[in-house]
Coordinates of C-alpha atoms in Angstrom, one line a residue:
Q240 CA 63.1 -46.8 -27.6
V241 CA 60.5 -44.0 -27.9
R242 CA 60.8 -41.1 -25.4
L243 CA 58.0 -38.6 -24.9
V244 CA 58.5 -35.3 -23.2
E245 CA 55.7 -32.9 -22.4
S246 CA 55.9 -29.2 -21.7
G247 CA 53.6 -26.2 -21.5
G248 CA 51.6 -26.8 -18.4
D249 CA 50.9 -23.8 -16.3
S250 CA 48.4 -22.1 -14.0
V251 CA 45.8 -20.0 -15.8
Q252 CA 42.4 -18.3 -15.0
V253 CA 39.1 -19.5 -16.3
G254 CA 38.7 -18.7 -19.9
G255 CA 42.4 -18.7 -20.5
S256 CA 44.4 -20.7 -23.1
L257 CA 47.4 -22.9 -23.0
R258 CA 49.3 -25.0 -25.6
L259 CA 50.9 -28.2 -24.5
S260 CA 53.7 -29.8 -26.5
C261 CA 55.0 -33.3 -26.6
T262 CA 58.2 -34.1 -28.3
A263 CA 58.9 -37.6 -29.4
S264 CA 62.2 -39.2 -30.1
G265 CA 63.1 -42.7 -31.3
L266 CA 60.2 -43.1 -33.7
V267 CA 62.5 -44.3 -36.5
G268 CA 60.0 -43.4 -39.2
R269 CA 57.2 -45.7 -38.2
R270 CA 53.5 -44.8 -38.1
Y271 CA 52.6 -43.8 -34.6
C272 CA 49.3 -43.0 -32.8
M273 CA 49.6 -40.2 -30.3
G274 CA 47.2 -38.8 -27.8
W275 CA 46.6 -36.6 -24.8
F276 CA 45.2 -38.0 -21.6
R277 CA 44.7 -36.5 -18.2
Q278 CA 44.3 -37.6 -14.7
R279 CA 43.3 -35.9 -11.5
P280 CA 44.2 -37.3 -8.0
G281 CA 41.9 -40.1 -7.1
K282 CA 40.2 -40.1 -10.5
D283 CA 40.4 -42.4 -13.5
R284 CA 42.6 -41.5 -16.4
E285 CA 40.6 -39.7 -19.1
T286 CA 41.2 -39.6 -22.8
V287 CA 41.4 -36.0 -24.0
A288 CA 42.3 -36.3 -27.7
I289 CA 43.8 -38.7 -30.2
S290 CA 45.6 -38.2 -33.5
T291 CA 46.5 -40.7 -36.1
Q292 CA 49.6 -40.5 -38.2
A293 CA 47.6 -39.1 -41.0
G294 CA 46.0 -36.4 -38.8
S295 CA 42.6 -37.9 -38.1
T296 CA 41.5 -36.8 -34.7
M297 CA 39.1 -37.7 -31.9
Y298 CA 38.1 -35.6 -28.9
A299 CA 36.4 -36.3 -25.6
D300 CA 33.0 -34.6 -25.5
S301 CA 34.1 -32.5 -22.6
V302 CA 36.8 -30.7 -24.7
K303 CA 35.2 -30.6 -28.2
G304 CA 35.2 -27.1 -29.6
R305 CA 37.7 -25.9 -27.0
F306 CA 40.8 -28.1 -27.5
T307 CA 42.7 -28.9 -30.7
I308 CA 45.2 -31.7 -31.2
S309 CA 47.8 -31.4 -33.9
R310 CA 51.2 -32.6 -35.0
D311 CA 54.0 -30.8 -36.7
G312 CA 55.1 -31.6 -40.2
M313 CA 57.9 -33.9 -39.1
Q314 CA 55.4 -35.8 -36.9
T315 CA 57.7 -35.6 -34.0
T316 CA 55.8 -33.1 -31.9
L317 CA 52.3 -33.3 -30.7
Y318 CA 50.4 -30.3 -29.6
L319 CA 47.2 -29.6 -27.6
Q320 CA 45.9 -26.1 -28.0
M321 CA 43.5 -25.5 -25.1
T322 CA 41.1 -22.6 -25.1
N323 CA 38.3 -21.4 -22.9
L324 CA 39.8 -23.4 -20.0
K325 CA 37.5 -24.4 -17.2
P326 CA 38.3 -25.5 -13.6
D327 CA 37.4 -29.0 -14.5
D328 CA 40.3 -29.0 -16.9
T329 CA 42.7 -28.8 -14.0
S330 CA 44.7 -32.0 -14.2
T331 CA 48.0 -33.6 -15.0
Y332 CA 48.2 -34.0 -18.8
Y333 CA 50.1 -36.9 -20.3
C334 CA 51.2 -37.5 -23.8
A335 CA 51.1 -41.1 -25.0
G336 CA 52.0 -43.1 -28.1
Q337 CA 51.5 -46.4 -29.8
P338 CA 52.7 -47.8 -33.1
Q339 CA 49.8 -47.5 -35.5
T340 CA 48.9 -50.9 -37.0
G341 CA 45.6 -50.0 -38.8
I342 CA 43.6 -47.1 -40.1
G343 CA 42.6 -45.8 -36.7
C344 CA 44.2 -45.4 -33.3
P345 CA 43.1 -46.7 -29.9
T346 CA 41.1 -44.3 -27.8
V347 CA 41.8 -45.8 -24.4
G348 CA 44.9 -45.3 -22.4
Y349 CA 45.7 -48.9 -21.7
R350 CA 46.3 -49.5 -25.4
Y351 CA 49.2 -47.1 -25.4
T352 CA 52.7 -48.3 -24.6
D353 CA 54.7 -45.1 -24.5
W354 CA 54.1 -42.3 -22.0
G355 CA 55.5 -39.0 -21.0
Q356 CA 56.1 -37.8 -17.5
G357 CA 53.1 -35.4 -17.5
T358 CA 52.6 -31.7 -17.3
R359 CA 50.4 -29.9 -14.8
V360 CA 47.5 -27.6 -15.8
S361 CA 45.7 -25.7 -13.2
V362 CA 42.7 -23.5 -14.0
S363 CA 41.4 -21.2 -11.3
S364 CA 38.4 -18.9 -11.1

């Protein structure tokens, strides 16, 4: 069973930076799509960034040029480097995973089977 644990959420000011981490256990060497999603109270879940096992990435338009998704060499930790943070980035950020069966990875949350508990990011002006 895969377990995902996020960390790194905090309160920052506009223009600040944060790095979120997601540590995965139980992968047992299989190819695995991983991604970051976020959700604010009363709002739909939003895809932030996706990474394939090989390191191909996809970003939401709202974070392109500001956020970077990456994995460590062991492919067990997923990162989200967030820079130039804006108030609209305030949200609970979730790490999610899904066994990778093809070349690419799903970009919508409902296709992901494994989820972390979330980490809170708050950006204030």
